[in-house]
Backbone as a chain_set.jsonl record, in Angstrom:
{"seq": "MSEPKPIGQGSTRFPIQSRRMKFPQSIRVAIILLALPLLLAAEPVSQLRPADYVNDFAHVLDQTTIAQLDNICQQLDQKAHAQIAVVTVNSLDGSDIESYAVALYKQWGIGSKATDHGVLILLAVQDHKYRIEVGYGLEPILTDGKVGGFGREAVPLLRQNDYNGAVSLMTSRVADVIAQDAGIQLTGDRPQFTSQPEGGPERSLSGKQLLILGI", "coords": {"N": [[11.603, 43.16, -15.042], [8.644, 42.534, -16.687], [5.8, 44.512, -17.748], [2.425, 43.889, -16.714], [0.25, 42.204, -18.975], [-2.513, 43.546, -20.75], [-5.947, 42.448, -20.725], [-6.73, 40.283, -23.38], [-4.365, 40.327, -24.769], [-2.519, 37.836, -25.16], [-3.523, 36.51, -22.915], [-6.149, 34.734, -21.219], [-9.353, 34.882, -19.851], [-12.104, 33.813, -17.814], [-15.449, 34.929, -18.476], [-16.829, 37.404, -16.372], [-19.452, 36.979, -14.152], [-22.344, 38.878, -13.546], [-24.18, 38.363, -11.576], [-24.371, 36.137, -8.83], [-24.992, 32.636, -8.801], [-27.546, 31.126, -6.945], [-28.175, 28.411, -4.835], [-30.745, 26.298, -3.597], [-31.081, 25.516, -0.084], [-31.295, 22.77, 0.45], [-30.144, 21.587, -1.811], [-27.529, 22.474, -1.637], [-26.706, 21.205, 0.708], [-26.905, 18.546, -0.124], [-24.916, 18.453, -2.112], [-22.609, 18.838, -0.57], [-22.693, 16.542, 1.041], [-22.368, 14.557, -0.883], [-19.831, 15.109, -1.82], [-18.249, 14.795, 0.42], [-17.435, 12.018, 1.087], [-15.498, 11.621, -0.933], [-13.575, 13.521, -0.3], [-12.775, 12.626, 2.21], [-11.732, 10.132, 1.542], [-9.466, 10.695, 0.071], [-6.001, 10.645, 0.492], [-3.388, 12.317, 0.817], [0.178, 12.049, 0.603], [1.597, 13.845, 2.176], [0.013, 14.24, 4.392], [0.069, 11.984, 5.926], [1.07, 10.336, 8.859], [3.341, 8.352, 10.631], [2.462, 5.945, 13.099], [3.251, 3.569, 14.14], [4.948, 0.481, 13.326], [3.089, -0.761, 11.695], [0.603, 0.784, 9.916], [-2.562, 1.281, 9.608], [-4.356, 2.95, 7.798], [-6.57, 2.641, 6.198], [-8.222, 1.037, 7.638], [-8.627, -1.807, 7.443], [-7.464, -4.003, 8.539], [-7.409, -6.461, 11.122], [-7.079, -6.374, 14.744], [-5.518, -8.424, 15.763], [-3.924, -9.247, 13.613], [-2.501, -6.847, 13.163], [-1.052, -6.636, 15.567], [0.573, -8.936, 15.433], [2.087, -8.456, 13.105], [3.354, -6.08, 13.825], [4.998, -7.054, 15.848], [6.74, -8.722, 14.397], [8.006, -6.822, 12.736], [9.222, -5.214, 14.655], [11.091, -6.967, 15.804], [12.785, -7.387, 13.604], [13.788, -4.824, 13.305], [15.203, -4.486, 15.689], [16.921, -6.714, 15.842], [18.005, -7.228, 13.273], [18.451, -4.757, 12.288], [16.88, -3.598, 10.308], [14.133, -2.027, 8.751], [10.676, -2.447, 8.386], [7.855, -1.013, 7.041], [4.432, -1.126, 7.154], [1.672, -0.187, 5.346], [-1.654, 0.786, 4.853], [-3.938, 2.385, 2.728], [-6.846, 4.235, 1.724], [-7.155, 5.609, -0.756], [-5.015, 6.647, -3.475], [-4.892, 9.294, -3.938], [-5.063, 10.217, -6.545], [-2.55, 9.75, -7.584], [0.048, 7.692, -9.116], [0.893, 4.351, -8.126], [3.628, 3.789, -7.814], [4.966, 6.312, -7.648], [3.685, 7.344, -5.391], [4.444, 5.513, -3.404], [7.26, 5.834, -3.359], [7.461, 8.529, -2.587], [6.272, 8.422, -0.04], [7.991, 6.652, 1.262], [10.38, 8.134, 1.321], [9.551, 10.408, 2.763], [8.913, 9.405, 5.305], [11.329, 8.34, 5.985], [12.182, 5.605, 6.025], [14.11, 2.987, 7.283], [17.598, 3.26, 8.136], [19.69, 6.102, 7.304], [22.311, 5.456, 6.828], [22.494, 2.756, 6.064], [20.213, 2.225, 4.546], [18.363, 0.17, 4.852], [15.465, -0.579, 4.418], [11.957, -1.264, 3.971], [8.933, -0.718, 2.345], [5.648, -1.704, 2.524], [2.889, -1.322, 0.765], [-0.583, -0.843, 0.485], [-3.282, 0.046, -1.454], [-6.528, 0.306, -1.057], [-9.068, 1.065, -2.311], [-8.143, 1.671, -4.837], [-7.233, -0.726, -5.688], [-4.528, -1.619, -5.71], [-1.106, -2.505, -5.046], [2.166, -2.27, -3.549], [5.573, -3.03, -3.124], [8.117, -1.439, -1.842], [11.545, -1.24, -1.917], [14.478, -0.473, -0.129], [17.75, 0.685, -1.185], [19.792, -0.636, 0.154], [18.818, -3.179, 0.7], [18.244, -4.308, -1.702], [19.95, -6.253, -2.961], [19.192, -8.704, -1.751], [16.457, -8.661, -1.816], [15.242, -8.756, -4.544], [13.766, -7.371, -7.579], [12.39, -9.368, -8.946], [11.957, -11.245, -6.922], [10.381, -9.897, -4.917], [8.301, -9.249, -6.548], [7.217, -11.75, -7.017], [6.248, -12.309, -4.451], [4.161, -10.472, -4.321], [2.481, -11.354, -6.417], [1.758, -13.771, -5.363], [0.098, -12.974, -3.357], [-2.073, -11.932, -4.664], [-4.464, -13.579, -5.207], [-5.595, -13.579, -2.617], [-6.102, -10.874, -2.247], [-8.038, -10.489, -4.188], [-10.12, -11.777, -3.027], [-10.757, -10.038, -1.095], [-9.392, -10.434, 1.239], [-7.664, -8.864, 3.16], [-6.167, -8.993, 5.486], [-4.894, -11.48, 5.234], [-3.466, -11.102, 2.799], [-1.723, -8.893, 3.272], [-0.336, -9.915, 5.456], [0.922, -12.1, 4.279], [2.695, -10.926, 2.355], [4.284, -9.368, 4.062], [5.381, -11.307, 5.798], [6.836, -12.903, 4.005], [8.799, -11.089, 3.088], [10.012, -10.459, 5.542], [11.056, -12.944, 6.322], [13.078, -13.366, 4.424], [14.864, -11.277, 5.029], [15.488, -11.935, 7.7], [16.715, -14.454, 7.403], [18.977, -13.758, 5.898], [20.267, -12.12, 7.727], [20.792, -13.888, 9.697], [19.156, -14.398, 11.936], [16.555, -15.366, 14.268], [13.087, -15.295, 14.091], [10.662, -14.874, 16.533], [7.652, -15.714, 18.447], [4.059, -15.327, 17.9], [2.998, -16.029, 14.624], [1.488, -14.646, 11.671], [-1.366, -16.238, 10.216], [-2.069, -17.577, 7.107], [-3.479, -18.576, 3.993], [-2.303, -19.426, 0.903], [-2.689, -19.579, -2.635], [-1.733, -20.567, -5.929], [-2.149, -18.171, -8.608], [-3.619, -19.186, -10.67], [-5.316, -20.96, -9.516], [-6.085, -23.822, -7.374], [-3.75, -26.535, -7.406], [-4.162, -29.594, -9.189], [-3.885, -32.901, -8.272], [-2.597, -35.896, -9.795], [-4.357, -38.916, -10.267], [-3.878, -42.402, -9.253], [-4.525, -44.056, -11.419], [-4.312, -42.329, -13.591], [-1.584, -41.737, -13.471], [-0.572, -44.272, -14.052], [-1.439, -44.622, -16.696], [0.003, -42.55, -17.935], [2.564, -43.548, -17.462], [2.555, -45.881, -19.032]], "CA": [[10.278, 42.565, -14.86], [7.76, 43.097, -17.704], [4.514, 44.997, -17.278], [1.338, 42.919, -16.937], [-0.453, 42.378, -20.233], [-3.948, 43.757, -20.612], [-6.784, 41.346, -21.196], [-6.838, 40.242, -24.826], [-3.032, 40.215, -25.327], [-1.82, 36.67, -24.655], [-4.128, 35.937, -21.718], [-7.561, 34.4, -21.371], [-10.064, 34.805, -18.587], [-13.518, 33.5, -17.925], [-16.274, 36.129, -18.31], [-17.305, 37.648, -15.016], [-20.893, 37.013, -14.044], [-22.798, 40.013, -12.753], [-24.936, 37.874, -10.426], [-23.988, 34.791, -8.431], [-26.087, 31.669, -8.771], [-27.899, 30.691, -5.6], [-28.799, 27.099, -4.782], [-31.533, 26.065, -2.387], [-30.324, 24.927, 1.022], [-31.289, 21.309, 0.342], [-29.2, 21.19, -2.848], [-26.183, 22.697, -1.13], [-26.412, 20.125, 1.661], [-26.707, 17.313, -0.895], [-23.609, 18.53, -2.763], [-21.59, 18.628, 0.462], [-22.718, 15.14, 1.464], [-21.816, 13.742, -1.961], [-18.397, 15.375, -1.96], [-17.542, 14.457, 1.644], [-16.691, 10.752, 1.021], [-14.327, 11.761, -1.792], [-12.566, 14.266, 0.432], [-12.273, 11.785, 3.287], [-10.99, 9.011, 0.98], [-8.19, 11.175, -0.43], [-4.971, 10.596, 1.529], [-2.097, 12.785, 0.311], [1.332, 11.579, 1.362], [2.013, 14.871, 3.135], [-0.848, 14.214, 5.572], [0.207, 10.706, 6.621], [2.059, 10.323, 9.93], [3.469, 6.991, 11.176], [2.201, 5.737, 14.524], [3.932, 2.334, 14.516], [5.415, -0.205, 12.121], [1.896, -1.02, 10.89], [-0.278, 1.95, 9.909], [-3.753, 0.84, 8.871], [-5.194, 4.123, 7.584], [-7.806, 2.215, 5.534], [-9.009, 0.278, 8.621], [-9.011, -3.097, 6.864], [-6.755, -5.06, 9.251], [-7.888, -6.665, 12.484], [-6.082, -6.061, 15.768], [-4.595, -9.555, 15.903], [-2.958, -9.15, 12.518], [-1.651, -5.685, 13.413], [-0.137, -6.955, 16.67], [1.545, -9.922, 14.965], [2.997, -7.814, 12.16], [4.166, -5.147, 14.6], [6.011, -7.84, 16.547], [7.734, -9.142, 13.403], [8.767, -5.65, 12.31], [10.038, -4.766, 15.778], [12.21, -7.888, 15.913], [13.717, -7.105, 12.511], [14.427, -3.54, 13.577], [16.125, -4.619, 16.811], [17.91, -7.77, 15.653], [18.643, -7.162, 11.954], [18.611, -3.338, 11.949], [16.138, -3.345, 9.073], [12.798, -1.545, 9.081], [9.55, -2.666, 7.482], [6.663, -0.217, 7.319], [3.243, -1.647, 6.489], [0.731, 0.93, 5.252], [-2.844, 0.662, 4.013], [-4.659, 3.639, 2.506], [-8.035, 4.074, 0.888], [-6.94, 6.125, -2.105], [-3.692, 7.186, -3.764], [-5.049, 10.731, -4.17], [-4.843, 10.489, -7.964], [-1.171, 9.459, -7.966], [0.331, 6.297, -9.429], [1.333, 3.629, -6.942], [5.074, 3.878, -7.676], [5.327, 7.643, -7.153], [3.14, 7.472, -4.035], [5.273, 4.709, -2.508], [8.577, 6.465, -3.245], [7.303, 9.751, -1.799], [6.007, 8.047, 1.357], [9.225, 6.043, 1.773], [11.327, 9.21, 1.605], [9.019, 11.304, 3.795], [9.005, 8.755, 6.611], [12.703, 7.952, 6.264], [12.18, 4.192, 6.419], [15.475, 2.491, 7.248], [18.582, 4.284, 8.485], [20.354, 6.724, 6.161], [23.618, 4.832, 6.614], [22.37, 1.457, 5.393], [19.009, 2.197, 3.7], [17.74, -1.148, 4.994], [14.055, -0.332, 4.666], [10.971, -1.8, 3.038], [7.564, -0.223, 2.497], [4.611, -2.549, 1.938], [1.785, -0.374, 0.618], [-1.817, -1.356, -0.112], [-4.321, 1.052, -1.7], [-7.701, -0.569, -1.112], [-10.043, 1.475, -3.326], [-7.491, 1.661, -6.148], [-6.893, -2.122, -5.979], [-3.121, -1.667, -6.075], [-0.169, -2.742, -3.961], [3.548, -1.978, -3.923], [6.626, -3.324, -2.164], [9.234, -0.54, -2.145], [12.717, -1.757, -1.219], [15.617, 0.426, -0.075], [18.927, 0.238, -1.93], [20.611, -1.541, 0.947], [18.243, -4.53, 0.724], [17.957, -4.783, -3.064], [20.644, -7.494, -3.333], [18.499, -9.908, -1.287], [15.047, -8.519, -2.17], [15.267, -8.314, -5.936], [12.462, -7.084, -8.175], [11.727, -10.628, -9.244], [11.53, -11.916, -5.688], [9.244, -9.205, -4.307], [7.184, -9.382, -7.489], [6.611, -13.045, -6.742], [5.466, -12.195, -3.219], [2.925, -9.763, -4.651], [1.609, -12.226, -7.211], [1.248, -14.801, -4.458], [-0.958, -12.372, -2.537], [-3.183, -11.465, -5.512], [-5.726, -14.285, -4.951], [-6.162, -13.131, -1.347], [-6.63, -9.531, -2.469], [-9.273, -10.61, -4.967], [-11.161, -12.222, -2.093], [-10.833, -8.996, -0.062], [-8.741, -10.911, 2.454], [-6.539, -7.949, 3.309], [-5.323, -9.519, 6.553], [-4.059, -12.537, 4.677], [-2.575, -10.593, 1.761], [-0.672, -8.078, 3.888], [0.47, -10.821, 6.28], [1.753, -12.919, 3.397], [3.792, -10.125, 1.808], [5.176, -8.97, 5.151], [6.096, -12.489, 6.272], [7.811, -13.31, 2.996], [9.907, -10.129, 3.14], [10.685, -10.597, 6.839], [11.82, -14.192, 6.346], [14.288, -13.17, 3.618], [15.776, -10.43, 5.803], [15.934, -12.689, 8.869], [17.65, -15.49, 6.964], [20.224, -13.117, 5.489], [20.918, -11.591, 8.928], [21.086, -14.992, 10.601], [18.389, -14.257, 13.176], [15.338, -16.165, 14.364], [11.899, -14.541, 14.481], [9.881, -15.625, 17.506], [6.312, -15.209, 18.714], [2.982, -15.753, 17.015], [3.112, -15.6, 13.239], [0.177, -14.579, 10.998], [-1.808, -17.413, 9.489], [-2.689, -17.259, 5.818], [-3.447, -19.649, 3.002], [-2.058, -18.861, -0.428], [-2.807, -20.489, -3.751], [-1.309, -19.957, -7.182], [-3.195, -17.337, -9.181], [-4.453, -19.965, -11.562], [-6.199, -21.832, -8.764], [-5.396, -24.924, -6.711], [-3.214, -27.569, -8.274], [-4.852, -30.874, -9.142], [-2.955, -34.026, -8.282], [-2.993, -36.986, -10.669], [-4.727, -40.16, -9.599], [-3.018, -43.545, -9.566], [-4.855, -44.549, -12.756], [-3.733, -41.409, -14.57], [-0.151, -41.937, -13.478], [-0.32, -45.541, -14.726], [-1.612, -44.379, -18.138], [1.151, -41.77, -18.388], [3.734, -44.431, -17.464], [2.475, -46.749, -20.2]], "C": [[9.296, 43.243, -15.797], [6.443, 43.532, -17.083], [3.432, 43.972, -17.558], [0.603, 43.244, -18.217], [-1.924, 42.634, -19.982], [-4.715, 42.583, -21.166], [-6.931, 41.435, -22.703], [-5.487, 40.145, -25.499], [-2.292, 39.066, -24.652], [-2.385, 36.089, -23.385], [-5.603, 35.727, -21.958], [-8.188, 34.296, -20.001], [-11.514, 34.445, -18.85], [-14.326, 34.777, -17.762], [-16.82, 36.227, -16.893], [-18.817, 37.746, -15.017], [-21.314, 38.176, -13.144], [-23.567, 39.567, -11.518], [-24.522, 36.447, -10.11], [-25.214, 33.897, -8.397], [-26.307, 31.212, -7.333], [-28.628, 29.356, -5.66], [-29.645, 27.013, -3.52], [-30.696, 25.352, -1.331], [-30.216, 23.417, 0.893], [-30.284, 20.831, -0.692], [-27.771, 21.377, -2.363], [-25.78, 21.608, -0.137], [-26.128, 18.819, 0.932], [-25.343, 17.307, -1.573], [-22.487, 18.262, -1.766], [-21.52, 17.165, 0.883], [-22.129, 14.223, 0.401], [-20.309, 13.914, -2.082], [-17.602, 14.911, -0.749], [-16.811, 13.122, 1.583], [-15.443, 10.852, 0.164], [-13.205, 12.493, -1.066], [-11.948, 13.42, 1.534], [-11.412, 10.655, 2.757], [-9.615, 9.43, 0.488], [-7.177, 11.242, 0.708], [-3.633, 11.021, 0.941], [-0.965, 12.316, 1.209], [1.698, 12.564, 2.462], [1.197, 14.845, 4.42], [-0.71, 12.937, 6.392], [1.344, 10.78, 7.642], [2.142, 8.914, 10.51], [3.209, 6.955, 12.671], [2.925, 4.499, 15.043], [4.477, 1.713, 13.234], [4.263, -0.473, 11.163], [0.948, 0.166, 11.03], [-1.467, 1.663, 8.997], [-4.712, 2.024, 8.692], [-6.524, 3.763, 6.92], [-8.717, 1.42, 6.454], [-9.537, -1.035, 8.032], [-8.326, -4.27, 7.563], [-7.316, -5.214, 10.654], [-6.732, -6.494, 13.468], [-5.071, -7.195, 15.957], [-3.508, -9.502, 14.847], [-1.995, -7.997, 12.752], [-0.62, -5.985, 14.49], [0.948, -7.932, 16.216], [2.564, -9.296, 14.017], [3.897, -6.798, 12.856], [5.306, -5.878, 15.309], [7.122, -8.279, 15.597], [8.628, -7.967, 13.019], [9.686, -5.143, 13.425], [11.266, -5.66, 15.951], [13.248, -7.629, 14.825], [14.477, -5.81, 12.762], [15.497, -3.696, 14.649], [17.253, -5.614, 16.529], [18.674, -7.65, 14.335], [18.901, -5.732, 11.505], [18.037, -3.03, 10.571], [14.708, -2.987, 9.451], [11.808, -1.878, 7.971], [8.403, -1.779, 7.945], [5.513, -0.767, 6.486], [2.179, -0.55, 6.517], [-0.445, 0.543, 4.362], [-3.509, 2.03, 3.925], [-5.906, 3.334, 1.686], [-7.74, 4.432, -0.56], [-5.535, 6.678, -2.235], [-3.742, 8.664, -4.099], [-4.708, 11.104, -5.606], [-3.445, 10.196, -8.455], [-1.031, 8.007, -8.402], [1.009, 5.66, -8.216], [2.84, 3.755, -6.723], [5.502, 5.221, -7.085], [4.878, 7.841, -5.709], [4.034, 6.73, -3.046], [6.643, 5.344, -2.293], [8.496, 7.718, -2.371], [7.091, 9.438, -0.327], [7.263, 7.463, 2.003], [10.219, 7.135, 2.178], [10.84, 10.101, 2.745], [9.165, 10.705, 5.182], [10.428, 8.363, 6.968], [12.824, 6.519, 6.737], [13.588, 3.618, 6.245], [16.464, 3.613, 7.554], [19.238, 4.85, 7.227], [21.674, 6.031, 5.825], [23.518, 3.557, 5.79], [21.236, 1.397, 4.385], [18.397, 0.798, 3.684], [16.269, -0.948, 5.378], [13.184, -0.934, 3.581], [9.617, -1.18, 3.365], [6.616, -1.175, 1.778], [3.331, -1.726, 1.949], [0.606, -1.04, -0.085], [-2.82, -0.22, -0.226], [-5.618, 0.313, -2.006], [-8.639, -0.18, -2.253], [-9.455, 1.469, -4.732], [-7.092, 0.256, -6.585], [-5.44, -2.25, -6.448], [-2.274, -1.911, -4.829], [1.238, -2.447, -4.476], [4.466, -2.376, -2.785], [7.841, -2.503, -2.582], [10.426, -0.934, -1.276], [13.839, -0.728, -1.273], [16.825, -0.176, -0.768], [19.748, -0.78, -1.152], [20.118, -2.971, 0.982], [17.967, -5.086, -0.667], [18.727, -6.04, -3.453], [19.922, -8.759, -2.878], [16.993, -9.852, -1.596], [14.974, -7.922, -3.574], [13.848, -8.04, -6.441], [11.69, -8.368, -8.456], [11.19, -11.314, -8.004], [10.315, -11.233, -5.069], [8.044, -9.212, -5.249], [6.459, -10.699, -7.31], [5.782, -13.033, -5.475], [4.127, -11.51, -3.502], [1.963, -10.629, -5.434], [1.016, -13.338, -6.35], [0.087, -14.274, -3.624], [-2.176, -11.957, -3.342], [-4.48, -12.235, -5.274], [-6.396, -13.869, -3.646], [-6.762, -11.734, -1.488], [-7.94, -9.583, -3.241], [-10.439, -11.089, -4.103], [-11.386, -11.207, -0.977], [-10.296, -9.475, 1.285], [-7.479, -10.076, 2.662], [-5.608, -8.389, 4.433], [-4.359, -10.568, 6.007], [-3.046, -12.019, 3.675], [-1.421, -9.798, 2.354], [0.241, -8.951, 4.752], [1.42, -11.642, 5.427], [2.946, -12.12, 2.892], [4.789, -9.743, 2.891], [6.005, -10.148, 5.638], [7.166, -12.935, 5.289], [9.042, -12.392, 3.03], [10.707, -10.311, 4.426], [11.55, -11.846, 6.882], [13.117, -14.073, 5.549], [15.316, -12.358, 4.395], [16.355, -11.194, 6.995], [16.96, -13.749, 8.488], [18.999, -14.89, 6.587], [21.001, -12.599, 6.702], [21.277, -12.679, 9.924], [20.386, -14.877, 11.937], [17.144, -15.128, 13.106], [14.193, -15.272, 14.82], [11.04, -15.408, 15.384], [8.502, -15.006, 17.677], [5.299, -15.727, 17.713], [3.188, -15.18, 15.626], [1.726, -15.565, 12.603], [-0.11, -15.86, 10.229], [-2.487, -16.97, 8.195], [-2.568, -18.478, 4.918], [-3.3, -19.009, 1.647], [-2.161, -19.961, -1.471], [-2.256, -19.804, -4.982], [-2.465, -19.222, -7.82], [-4.12, -18.115, -10.091], [-5.394, -20.91, -10.849], [-5.426, -22.975, -8.155], [-4.91, -25.97, -7.697], [-3.97, -28.877, -8.083], [-3.825, -31.984, -9.219], [-3.497, -35.139, -9.17], [-3.327, -38.22, -9.85], [-3.771, -41.273, -9.982], [-3.257, -44.07, -10.976], [-4.234, -43.664, -13.821], [-2.212, -41.553, -14.642], [0.238, -43.224, -14.21], [-0.405, -45.374, -16.229], [-0.418, -43.603, -18.68], [2.406, -42.635, -18.444], [3.735, -45.334, -18.688], [2.788, -45.975, -21.475]], "O": [[9.13, 44.459, -15.703], [6.017, 43.013, -16.051], [3.516, 43.251, -18.552], [0.357, 44.411, -18.521], [-2.523, 42.016, -19.102], [-4.199, 41.815, -21.978], [-7.216, 42.5, -23.251], [-5.437, 39.902, -26.704], [-1.537, 39.273, -23.702], [-1.745, 35.211, -22.806], [-6.233, 36.413, -22.763], [-7.619, 33.691, -19.093], [-12.075, 34.714, -19.912], [-13.934, 35.642, -16.98], [-17.222, 35.226, -16.301], [-19.397, 38.505, -15.793], [-20.701, 38.419, -12.105], [-23.615, 40.289, -10.523], [-24.342, 35.635, -11.017], [-26.31, 34.316, -8.025], [-25.352, 30.947, -6.603], [-29.573, 29.185, -6.43], [-29.296, 27.593, -2.492], [-29.723, 24.67, -1.652], [-29.17, 22.841, 1.19], [-29.638, 19.801, -0.501], [-26.902, 20.548, -2.635], [-24.639, 21.146, -0.146], [-25.227, 18.071, 1.312], [-24.677, 16.272, -1.61], [-21.531, 17.549, -2.073], [-20.435, 16.611, 1.061], [-21.472, 13.233, 0.723], [-19.595, 12.966, -2.41], [-16.403, 14.658, -0.864], [-15.651, 13.067, 1.992], [-14.426, 10.237, 0.486], [-12.034, 12.137, -1.194], [-10.741, 13.483, 1.769], [-10.461, 10.243, 3.422], [-8.689, 8.619, 0.482], [-7.452, 11.82, 1.759], [-2.817, 10.164, 0.599], [-1.128, 12.199, 2.424], [2.071, 12.155, 3.562], [1.641, 15.375, 5.439], [-1.319, 12.825, 7.455], [2.445, 11.232, 7.325], [1.111, 8.334, 10.851], [3.671, 7.819, 13.416], [3.184, 4.386, 16.241], [4.468, 2.347, 12.179], [4.444, -0.419, 9.946], [0.539, 0.51, 12.139], [-1.378, 1.788, 7.775], [-5.75, 2.094, 9.35], [-7.502, 4.498, 7.06], [-9.866, 1.151, 6.102], [-10.729, -1.333, 8.11], [-8.583, -5.422, 7.214], [-7.659, -4.226, 11.305], [-5.564, -6.471, 13.079], [-3.907, -6.95, 16.275], [-2.327, -9.687, 15.14], [-0.79, -8.154, 12.559], [0.551, -5.633, 14.348], [2.114, -7.772, 16.575], [3.76, -9.571, 14.113], [5.073, -6.672, 12.514], [6.433, -5.386, 15.364], [8.302, -8.219, 15.943], [9.852, -8.093, 12.98], [10.801, -4.694, 13.158], [12.361, -5.164, 16.216], [14.45, -7.649, 15.092], [15.667, -5.713, 12.466], [16.575, -3.112, 14.541], [18.397, -5.391, 16.924], [19.869, -7.942, 14.288], [19.504, -5.512, 10.455], [18.633, -2.3, 9.779], [14.138, -3.578, 10.368], [12.058, -1.63, 6.791], [8.029, -1.8, 9.118], [5.609, -0.862, 5.263], [1.828, -0.046, 7.584], [-0.258, 0.036, 3.256], [-3.628, 2.741, 4.923], [-5.996, 2.292, 1.035], [-8.033, 3.664, -1.476], [-4.931, 7.119, -1.257], [-2.731, 9.236, -4.506], [-4.138, 12.164, -5.864], [-3.169, 10.375, -9.641], [-1.89, 7.18, -8.096], [1.618, 6.346, -7.394], [3.292, 3.822, -5.58], [6.296, 5.271, -6.146], [5.597, 8.43, -4.902], [4.347, 7.251, -1.976], [7.134, 5.388, -1.166], [9.356, 7.943, -1.52], [7.657, 10.103, 0.54], [7.559, 7.751, 3.163], [10.824, 7.066, 3.247], [11.63, 10.504, 3.599], [9.504, 11.41, 6.132], [10.714, 8.08, 8.131], [13.489, 6.244, 7.736], [14.187, 3.751, 5.178], [16.196, 4.779, 7.265], [19.334, 4.165, 6.209], [22.101, 6.024, 4.67], [24.354, 3.304, 4.923], [21.289, 0.594, 3.453], [17.971, 0.306, 2.64], [15.891, -1.132, 6.535], [13.603, -1.093, 2.435], [9.212, -1.127, 4.526], [6.757, -1.424, 0.581], [2.759, -1.464, 3.007], [0.768, -1.709, -1.106], [-3.172, 0.407, 0.773], [-5.781, -0.241, -3.092], [-8.972, -1.025, -3.084], [-10.18, 1.283, -5.71], [-6.66, 0.059, -7.721], [-5.157, -2.904, -7.452], [-2.667, -1.573, -3.713], [1.469, -2.384, -5.684], [4.18, -2.098, -1.62], [8.514, -2.832, -3.559], [10.327, -0.96, -0.05], [14.123, -0.172, -2.334], [16.921, -1.394, -0.924], [20.335, -1.688, -1.741], [20.892, -3.887, 1.258], [17.504, -6.219, -0.797], [18.2, -6.843, -4.222], [20.021, -9.79, -3.543], [16.332, -10.89, -1.631], [14.681, -6.74, -3.753], [12.864, -8.429, -5.812], [10.482, -8.44, -8.229], [10.104, -11.892, -8.024], [9.332, -11.895, -4.733], [6.898, -9.185, -4.798], [5.236, -10.766, -7.433], [4.731, -13.67, -5.415], [3.089, -11.922, -2.983], [0.765, -10.644, -5.153], [-0.104, -13.787, -6.591], [-0.8, -15.031, -3.231], [-3.219, -11.657, -2.761], [-5.528, -11.603, -5.148], [-7.623, -13.809, -3.57], [-7.812, -11.446, -0.913], [-8.852, -8.801, -2.972], [-11.601, -10.833, -4.416], [-12.117, -11.478, -0.025], [-10.7, -8.98, 2.338], [-6.369, -10.526, 2.376], [-4.397, -8.187, 4.35], [-3.161, -10.539, 6.29], [-1.89, -12.442, 3.687], [-0.267, -10.006, 1.981], [1.455, -8.747, 4.775], [2.575, -11.857, 5.796], [4.085, -12.578, 2.987], [5.999, -9.788, 2.67], [7.206, -10.006, 5.866], [8.272, -13.302, 5.688], [10.18, -12.862, 3.004], [11.938, -10.315, 4.4], [12.658, -11.816, 7.418], [14.144, -14.619, 5.953], [16.498, -12.703, 4.421], [17.553, -11.116, 7.27], [17.965, -13.92, 9.178], [20.045, -15.448, 6.919], [22.232, -12.629, 6.717], [21.99, -12.421, 10.894], [20.962, -15.222, 12.968], [16.732, -15.568, 12.032], [14.314, -14.57, 15.824], [10.724, -16.547, 15.041], [8.208, -13.937, 17.142], [5.639, -16.472, 16.793], [3.509, -14.002, 15.464], [0.87, -16.375, 12.959], [0.792, -16.481, 9.666], [-3.36, -16.103, 8.198], [-1.665, -19.301, 5.073], [-4.09, -18.139, 1.277], [-1.78, -21.107, -1.235], [-2.304, -18.578, -5.075], [-3.624, -19.582, -7.617], [-5.28, -17.744, -10.265], [-6.19, -21.593, -11.492], [-4.224, -23.096, -8.39], [-5.571, -26.256, -8.696], [-4.366, -29.226, -6.971], [-2.992, -32.007, -10.125], [-4.711, -35.31, -9.287], [-2.66, -38.525, -8.861], [-2.962, -41.131, -10.899], [-2.317, -44.481, -11.657], [-3.701, -44.15, -14.818], [-1.623, -41.499, -15.721], [1.254, -43.265, -14.905], [0.428, -45.9, -16.967], [0.117, -43.933, -19.739], [3.223, -42.489, -19.354], [4.774, -45.538, -19.314], [2.768, -46.547, -22.565]]}, "num_chains": 1, "name": "protein.A"}
């Protein structure tokens, strides 16, 4: 073990101030108040604990939506032995959405270790990002292209801040694929949502326009 180097030989330190700066009480209170929202918005993966299938840490989902999605996820867990975890957060704590989703998926152990039949549907509200993380056991039926299509279908709802509709759409689409593959029927109230292509509503041709095209 080498001896510590004295200052000036390969190390750099900030100069030590002989007197500490003192701020008035009002300024210190203002700094704390400004920093508090940032601290509260940060949600490191290590601090998140699951309470149910749906974990609305961002508080953007209503109770009806949460109850309906919980029911869907519970049925899939019991009948198809596949787990869906729905999570909303305010901020990704400076991380990219992919790394955050993978870390959360592993920490919570979504899906059994034997089958890895798990799906994480993650929405970061302030970062305007979403992610559908699929376990290896479900990748054959929930391909990247398929879940990517579910996300793009939800984008118009996200742009309207309709988080209930967007999360319900992605969860329902994933659940229906799993249920169909497992040969089970999902019962109970289903979430209601309206989805439109990202380019806007399709316009149908009138009879006159169809006649012109025919000619």
